[in-house]
Short mmCIF file of C-alpha atoms and ligand atoms in Angstrom, two decimals:
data_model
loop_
_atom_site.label_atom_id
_atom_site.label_comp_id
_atom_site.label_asym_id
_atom_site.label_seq_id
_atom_site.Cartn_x
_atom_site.Cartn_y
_atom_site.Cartn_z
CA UNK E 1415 99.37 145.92 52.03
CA UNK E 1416 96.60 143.70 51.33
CA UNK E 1417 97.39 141.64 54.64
CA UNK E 1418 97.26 144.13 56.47
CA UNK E 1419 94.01 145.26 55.95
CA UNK E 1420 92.91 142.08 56.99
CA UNK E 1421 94.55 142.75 60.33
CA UNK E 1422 91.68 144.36 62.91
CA UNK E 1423 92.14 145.64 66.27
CA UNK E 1424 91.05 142.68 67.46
CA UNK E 1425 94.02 140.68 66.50
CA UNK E 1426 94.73 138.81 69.39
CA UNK E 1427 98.76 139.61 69.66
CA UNK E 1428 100.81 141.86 66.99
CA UNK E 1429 102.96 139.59 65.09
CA UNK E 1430 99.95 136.21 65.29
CA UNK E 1431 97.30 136.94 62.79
CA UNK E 1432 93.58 135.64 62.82
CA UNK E 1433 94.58 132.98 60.03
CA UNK E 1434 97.47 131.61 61.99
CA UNK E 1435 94.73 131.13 64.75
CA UNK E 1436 92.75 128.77 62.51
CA UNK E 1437 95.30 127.20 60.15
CA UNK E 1438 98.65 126.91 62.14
CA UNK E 1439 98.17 126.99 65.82
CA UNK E 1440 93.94 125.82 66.36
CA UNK E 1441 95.07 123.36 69.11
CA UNK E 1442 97.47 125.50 71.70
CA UNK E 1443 94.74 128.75 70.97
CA UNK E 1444 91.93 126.67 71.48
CA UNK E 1445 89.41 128.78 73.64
CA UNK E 1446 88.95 125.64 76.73
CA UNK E 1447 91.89 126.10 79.30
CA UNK E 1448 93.69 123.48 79.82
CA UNK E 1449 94.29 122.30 83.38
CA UNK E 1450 97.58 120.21 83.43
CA UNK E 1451 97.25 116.97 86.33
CA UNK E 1452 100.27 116.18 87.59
CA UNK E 1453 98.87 113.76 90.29
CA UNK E 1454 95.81 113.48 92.60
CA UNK E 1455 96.33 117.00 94.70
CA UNK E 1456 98.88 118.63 91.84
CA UNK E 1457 97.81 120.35 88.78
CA UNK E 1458 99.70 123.17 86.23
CA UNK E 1459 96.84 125.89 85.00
CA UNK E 1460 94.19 125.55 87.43
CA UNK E 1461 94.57 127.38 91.32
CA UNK E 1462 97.33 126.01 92.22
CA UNK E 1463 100.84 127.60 91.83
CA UNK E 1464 103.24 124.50 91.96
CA UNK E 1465 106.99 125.12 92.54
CA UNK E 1466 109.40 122.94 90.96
CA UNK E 1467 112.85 122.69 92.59
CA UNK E 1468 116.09 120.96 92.75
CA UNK E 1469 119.71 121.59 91.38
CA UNK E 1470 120.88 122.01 88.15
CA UNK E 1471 122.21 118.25 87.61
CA UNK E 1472 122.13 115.41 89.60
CA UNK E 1473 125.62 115.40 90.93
CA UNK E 1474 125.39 112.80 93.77
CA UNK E 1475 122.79 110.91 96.03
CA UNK E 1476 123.61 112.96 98.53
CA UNK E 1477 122.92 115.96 97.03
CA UNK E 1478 119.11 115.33 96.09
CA UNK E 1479 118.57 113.67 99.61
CA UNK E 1480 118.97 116.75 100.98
CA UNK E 1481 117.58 118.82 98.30
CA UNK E 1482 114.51 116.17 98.86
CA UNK E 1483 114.55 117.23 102.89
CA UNK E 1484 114.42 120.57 102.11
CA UNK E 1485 111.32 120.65 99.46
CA UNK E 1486 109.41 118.60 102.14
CA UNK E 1487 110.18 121.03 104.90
CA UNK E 1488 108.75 123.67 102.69
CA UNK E 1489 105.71 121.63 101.25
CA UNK E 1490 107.53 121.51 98.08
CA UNK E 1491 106.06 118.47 95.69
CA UNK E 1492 108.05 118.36 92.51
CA UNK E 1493 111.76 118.04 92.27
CA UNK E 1494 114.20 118.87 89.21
CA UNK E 1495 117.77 117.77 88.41
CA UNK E 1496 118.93 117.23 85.45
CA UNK E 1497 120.79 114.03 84.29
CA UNK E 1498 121.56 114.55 80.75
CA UNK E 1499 123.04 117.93 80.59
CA UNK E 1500 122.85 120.15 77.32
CA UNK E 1501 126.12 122.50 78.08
CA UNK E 1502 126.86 125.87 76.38
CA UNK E 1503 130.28 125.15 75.93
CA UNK E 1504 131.72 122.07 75.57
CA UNK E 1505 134.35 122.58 78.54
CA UNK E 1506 134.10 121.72 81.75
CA UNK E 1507 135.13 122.06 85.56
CA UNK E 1508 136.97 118.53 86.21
CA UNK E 1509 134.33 117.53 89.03
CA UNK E 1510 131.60 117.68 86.36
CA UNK E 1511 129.75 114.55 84.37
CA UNK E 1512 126.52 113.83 83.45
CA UNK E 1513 125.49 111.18 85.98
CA UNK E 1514 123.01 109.65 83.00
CA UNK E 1515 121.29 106.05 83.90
CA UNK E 1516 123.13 106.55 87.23
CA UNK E 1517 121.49 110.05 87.72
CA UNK E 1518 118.14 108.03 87.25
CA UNK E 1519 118.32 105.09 89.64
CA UNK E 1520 119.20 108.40 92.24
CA UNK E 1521 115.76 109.61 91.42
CA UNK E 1522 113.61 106.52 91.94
CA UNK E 1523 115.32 106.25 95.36
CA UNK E 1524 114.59 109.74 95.84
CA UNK E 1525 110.90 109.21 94.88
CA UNK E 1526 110.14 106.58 96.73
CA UNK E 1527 111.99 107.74 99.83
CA UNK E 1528 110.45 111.08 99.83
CA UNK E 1529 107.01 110.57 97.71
CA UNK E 1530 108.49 113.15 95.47
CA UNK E 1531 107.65 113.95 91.78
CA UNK E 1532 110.67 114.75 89.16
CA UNK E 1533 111.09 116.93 86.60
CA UNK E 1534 114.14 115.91 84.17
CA UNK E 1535 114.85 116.84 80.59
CA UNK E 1536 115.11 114.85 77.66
CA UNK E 1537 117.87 116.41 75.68
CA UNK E 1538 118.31 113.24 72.80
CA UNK E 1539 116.14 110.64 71.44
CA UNK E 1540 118.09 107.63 72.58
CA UNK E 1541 118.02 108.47 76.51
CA UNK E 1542 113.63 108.71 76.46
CA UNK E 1543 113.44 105.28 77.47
CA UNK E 1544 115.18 105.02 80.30
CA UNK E 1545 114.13 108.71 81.41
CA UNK E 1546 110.50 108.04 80.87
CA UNK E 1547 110.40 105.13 83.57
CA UNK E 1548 111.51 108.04 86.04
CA UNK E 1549 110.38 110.95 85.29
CA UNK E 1550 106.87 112.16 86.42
CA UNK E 1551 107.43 115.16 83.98
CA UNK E 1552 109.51 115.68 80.52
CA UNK E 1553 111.27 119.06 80.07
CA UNK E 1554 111.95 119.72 76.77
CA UNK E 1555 114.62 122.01 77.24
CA UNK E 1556 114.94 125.45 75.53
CA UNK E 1557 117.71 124.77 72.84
CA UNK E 1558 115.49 121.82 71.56
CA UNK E 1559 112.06 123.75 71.37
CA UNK E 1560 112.04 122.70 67.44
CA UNK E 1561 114.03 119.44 67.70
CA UNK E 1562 110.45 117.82 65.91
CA UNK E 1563 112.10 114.57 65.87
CA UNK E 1564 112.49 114.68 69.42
CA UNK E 1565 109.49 116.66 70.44
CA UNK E 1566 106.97 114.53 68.89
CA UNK E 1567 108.70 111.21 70.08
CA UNK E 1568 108.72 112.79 73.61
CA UNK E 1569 104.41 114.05 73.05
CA UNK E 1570 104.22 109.86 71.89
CA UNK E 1571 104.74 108.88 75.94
CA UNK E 1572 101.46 110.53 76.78
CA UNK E 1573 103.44 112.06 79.99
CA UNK E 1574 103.18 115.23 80.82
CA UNK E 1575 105.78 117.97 78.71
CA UNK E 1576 107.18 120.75 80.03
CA UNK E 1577 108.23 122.67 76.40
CA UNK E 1578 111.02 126.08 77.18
CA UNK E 1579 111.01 128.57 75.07
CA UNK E 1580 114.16 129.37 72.86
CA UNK E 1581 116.24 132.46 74.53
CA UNK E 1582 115.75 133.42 70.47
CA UNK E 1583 111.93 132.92 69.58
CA UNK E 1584 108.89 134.24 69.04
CA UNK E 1585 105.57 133.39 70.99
CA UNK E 1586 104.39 132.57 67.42
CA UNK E 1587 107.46 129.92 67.55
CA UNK E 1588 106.62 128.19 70.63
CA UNK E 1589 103.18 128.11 70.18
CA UNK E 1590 104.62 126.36 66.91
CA UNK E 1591 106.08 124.06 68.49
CA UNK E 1592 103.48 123.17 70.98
CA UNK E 1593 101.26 122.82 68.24
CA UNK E 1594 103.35 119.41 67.63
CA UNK E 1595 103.33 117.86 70.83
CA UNK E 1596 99.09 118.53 70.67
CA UNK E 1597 98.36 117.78 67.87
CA UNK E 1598 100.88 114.02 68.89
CA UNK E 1599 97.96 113.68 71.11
CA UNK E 1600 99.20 114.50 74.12
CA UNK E 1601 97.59 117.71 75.88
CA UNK E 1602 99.67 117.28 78.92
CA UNK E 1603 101.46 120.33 77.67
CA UNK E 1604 103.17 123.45 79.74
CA UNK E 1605 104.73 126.19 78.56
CA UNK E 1606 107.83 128.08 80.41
CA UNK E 1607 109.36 131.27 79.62
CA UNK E 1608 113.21 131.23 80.47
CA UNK E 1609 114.76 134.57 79.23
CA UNK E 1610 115.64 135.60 75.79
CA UNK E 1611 118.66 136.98 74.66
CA UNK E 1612 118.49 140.24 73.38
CA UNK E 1613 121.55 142.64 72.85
CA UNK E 1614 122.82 143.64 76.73
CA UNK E 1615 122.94 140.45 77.24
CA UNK E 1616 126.73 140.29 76.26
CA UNK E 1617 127.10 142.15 79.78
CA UNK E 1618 128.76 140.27 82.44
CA UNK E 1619 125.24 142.05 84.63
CA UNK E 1620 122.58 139.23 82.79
CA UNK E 1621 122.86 136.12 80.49
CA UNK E 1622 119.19 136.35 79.15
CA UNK E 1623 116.20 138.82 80.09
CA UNK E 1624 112.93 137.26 81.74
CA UNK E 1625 110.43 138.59 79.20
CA UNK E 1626 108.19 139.24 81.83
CA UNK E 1627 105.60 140.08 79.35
CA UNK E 1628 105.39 136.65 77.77
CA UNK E 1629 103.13 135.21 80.71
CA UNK E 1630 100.20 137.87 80.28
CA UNK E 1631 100.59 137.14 76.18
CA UNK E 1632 100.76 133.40 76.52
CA UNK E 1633 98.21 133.12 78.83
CA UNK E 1634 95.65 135.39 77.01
CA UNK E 1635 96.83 133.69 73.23
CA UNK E 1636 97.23 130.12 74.56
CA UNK E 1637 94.81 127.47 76.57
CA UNK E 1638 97.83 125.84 77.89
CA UNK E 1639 99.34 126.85 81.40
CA UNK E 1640 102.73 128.72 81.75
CA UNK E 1641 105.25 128.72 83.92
CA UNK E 1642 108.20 130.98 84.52
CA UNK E 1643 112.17 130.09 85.33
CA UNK E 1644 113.65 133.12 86.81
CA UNK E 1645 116.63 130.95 87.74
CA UNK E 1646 117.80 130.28 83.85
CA UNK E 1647 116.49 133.72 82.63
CA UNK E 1648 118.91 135.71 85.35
CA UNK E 1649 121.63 133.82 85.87
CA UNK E 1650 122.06 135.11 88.96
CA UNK E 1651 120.74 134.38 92.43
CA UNK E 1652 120.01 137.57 93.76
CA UNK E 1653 117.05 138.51 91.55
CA UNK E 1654 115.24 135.51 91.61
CA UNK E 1655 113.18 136.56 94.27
CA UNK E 1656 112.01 139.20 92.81
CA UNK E 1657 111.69 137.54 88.94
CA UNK E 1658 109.70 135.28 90.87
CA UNK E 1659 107.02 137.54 92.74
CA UNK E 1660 106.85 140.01 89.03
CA UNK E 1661 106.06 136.08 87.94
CA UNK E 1662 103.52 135.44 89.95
CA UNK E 1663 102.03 138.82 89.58
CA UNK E 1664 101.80 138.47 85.45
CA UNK E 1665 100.34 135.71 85.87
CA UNK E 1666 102.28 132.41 86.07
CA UNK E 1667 100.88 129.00 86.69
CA UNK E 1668 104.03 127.63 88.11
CA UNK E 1669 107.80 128.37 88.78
CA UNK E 1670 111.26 126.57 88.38
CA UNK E 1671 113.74 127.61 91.11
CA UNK E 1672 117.13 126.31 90.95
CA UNK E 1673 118.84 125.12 94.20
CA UNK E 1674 121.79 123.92 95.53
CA UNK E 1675 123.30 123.71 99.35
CA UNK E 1676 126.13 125.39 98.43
CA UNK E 1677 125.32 126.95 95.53
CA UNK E 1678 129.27 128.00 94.52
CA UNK E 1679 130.00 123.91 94.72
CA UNK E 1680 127.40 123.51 91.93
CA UNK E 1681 129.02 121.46 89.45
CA UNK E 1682 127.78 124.11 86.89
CA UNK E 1683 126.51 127.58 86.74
CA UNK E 1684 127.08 128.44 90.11
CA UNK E 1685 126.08 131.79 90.32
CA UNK E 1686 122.61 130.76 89.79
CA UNK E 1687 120.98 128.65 92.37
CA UNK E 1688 119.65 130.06 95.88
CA UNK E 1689 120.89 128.26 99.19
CA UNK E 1690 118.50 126.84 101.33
CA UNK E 1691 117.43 129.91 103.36
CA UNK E 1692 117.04 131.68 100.57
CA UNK E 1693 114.61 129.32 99.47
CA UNK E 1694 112.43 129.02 102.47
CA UNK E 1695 112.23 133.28 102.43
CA UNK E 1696 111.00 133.08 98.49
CA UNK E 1697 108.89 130.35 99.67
CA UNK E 1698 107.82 132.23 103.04
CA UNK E 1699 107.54 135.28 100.60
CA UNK E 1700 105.53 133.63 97.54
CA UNK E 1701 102.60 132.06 99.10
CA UNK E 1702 101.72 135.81 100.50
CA UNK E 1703 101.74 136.94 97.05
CA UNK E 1704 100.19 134.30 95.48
CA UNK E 1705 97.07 134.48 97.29
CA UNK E 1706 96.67 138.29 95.82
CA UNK E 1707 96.38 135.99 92.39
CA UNK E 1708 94.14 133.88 94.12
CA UNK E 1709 96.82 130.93 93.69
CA UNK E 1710 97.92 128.32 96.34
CA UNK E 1711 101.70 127.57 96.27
CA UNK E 1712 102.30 123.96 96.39
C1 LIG X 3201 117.69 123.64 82.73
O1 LIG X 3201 116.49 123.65 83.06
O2 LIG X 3201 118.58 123.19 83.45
C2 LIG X 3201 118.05 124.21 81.43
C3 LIG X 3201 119.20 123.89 80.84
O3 LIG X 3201 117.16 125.10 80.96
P1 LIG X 3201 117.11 125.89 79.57
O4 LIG X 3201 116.79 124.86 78.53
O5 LIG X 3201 115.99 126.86 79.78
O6 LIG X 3201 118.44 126.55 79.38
MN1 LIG X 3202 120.25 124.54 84.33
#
């Protein structure tokens, strides 16, 4: 009971106490915001809303050539597709492989052909060196939020991180982990909430649950900007519009869409990306809600 008395109203969140402030997490709660530059016109935290989207793996050159048309049609800067895939289950769908190194050499094309950024995650140690001569941006993806090994190595390229938070952790967790890649050195730090699991999820309705909540927490606990990814959180295409306007209404400093031209060809989780038109509408749709937030959608 003694710690709890120590606990005041003005404890910042429930389950992060005033001495975790000063002696475990100083860095990601400092009080100065941090504004994330991506490049000259593109920055995470500041008021700009950048959208970052692509499929869920490289599967082909021609598949990010015209994922590339598309985000430049729609203003679109930063591209995602992943190369090294972490998979759920170890099975696959015949048509499916990691495209690796290959995967990469697609993206430089694609970036100088279309001047676009890329996203791309880092999922073990011994592919950062050949990712990091790509990729613009890191992911750290969800199921290696406390891979340290990996985490700190990744903070060590001075590049900017995305870090996902674990479908199973606290915000005390991630800011945990975040706490790693700052105190590396590297600020260039963002923070995306992806879903949790929590018990309905064993329903065939919803994989994980956007904790929708997470954005107003991080953002008032945590100096670093946060973005949301309604695409992994749902599972589901039809209610990532509206996961991503709640988003931008709680807060969020930036979004991950997943997209595909024919979304029930992606090589994996198919149910999940929006087609093309769907895109431009939650594009359309976004930058007339983002400007109630006072945010530009880039
Ligand atoms: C992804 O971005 O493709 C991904 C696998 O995300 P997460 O780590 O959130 O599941
Ligand atoms: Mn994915």
């Amino acid at each position: 009971m003694k710690n709890v008395k120590k606990l005041s109203n003005k404890e910042p969140t429930k389950d992060i106490s005033r001495d975790d402030l000063k002696s475990k997490i100083p860095l990601s709660t400092s009080k100065k915001k941090r504004i994330v530059k991506i490049s000259k016109n593109l920055s995470f935290g500041g008021d700009k809303l950048p959208i970052i989207a692509g499929p869920n793996g490289v599967e082909s050159k021609k598949l990010m050539i015209d994922v590339a048309k598309q985000l430049k049609k729609n203003n679109i800067h930063i591209i995602r597709g992943h190369a090294y895939k972490p998979l759920t289950f170890p099975y696959r769908s015949k048509q499916y492989s990691e495209s690796r190194d290959k995967g990469m050499d697609i993206m430089d094309e694609i970036k100088k052909d279309f001047g676009l950024l890329v996203v791309t995650e880092v999922t073990e140690l011994r592919f950062l060196e050949r990712i990091n001569k790509t990729a613009d941006i890191l992911q750290i993806g969800s199921r290696n939020m406390q891979n340290l090994e990996l985490i700190k190595k990744i903070a060590s390229t001075n590049k900017p991180i995305i870090l996902k938070r674990h479908f199973g952790s606290s915000i005390r967790d991630l800011l945990g982990a975040a706490e790693h890649i700052l105190l590396e050195g590297n600020s260039n730090l963002i923070l995306c909430e992806r879903g949790m699991s929590i018990p309905h999820t064993h329903r065939s309705t919803s994989r994980f649950a956007l904790d929708i909540q997470a954005i107003p927490a991080l953002k008032e606990i945590s100096c670093l900007p946060v973005i949301s990814d309604p695409s992994h959180a749902s599972f589901w295409a039809p209610w990532v519009p509206s996961l991503t306007y709640a988003s931008i209404a709680a807060g969020c400093d930036g979004l991950i869409i997943e997209i595909h031209p024919n979304p029930k060809k992606s090589h994996v989780d198919p149910l999940q990306p929006l087609n093309f038109n769907q895109f431009k509408q939650l594009i359309t749709k976004s930058k007339k809600i983002s400007i109630l937030f006072n945010k530009k959608i880039i």
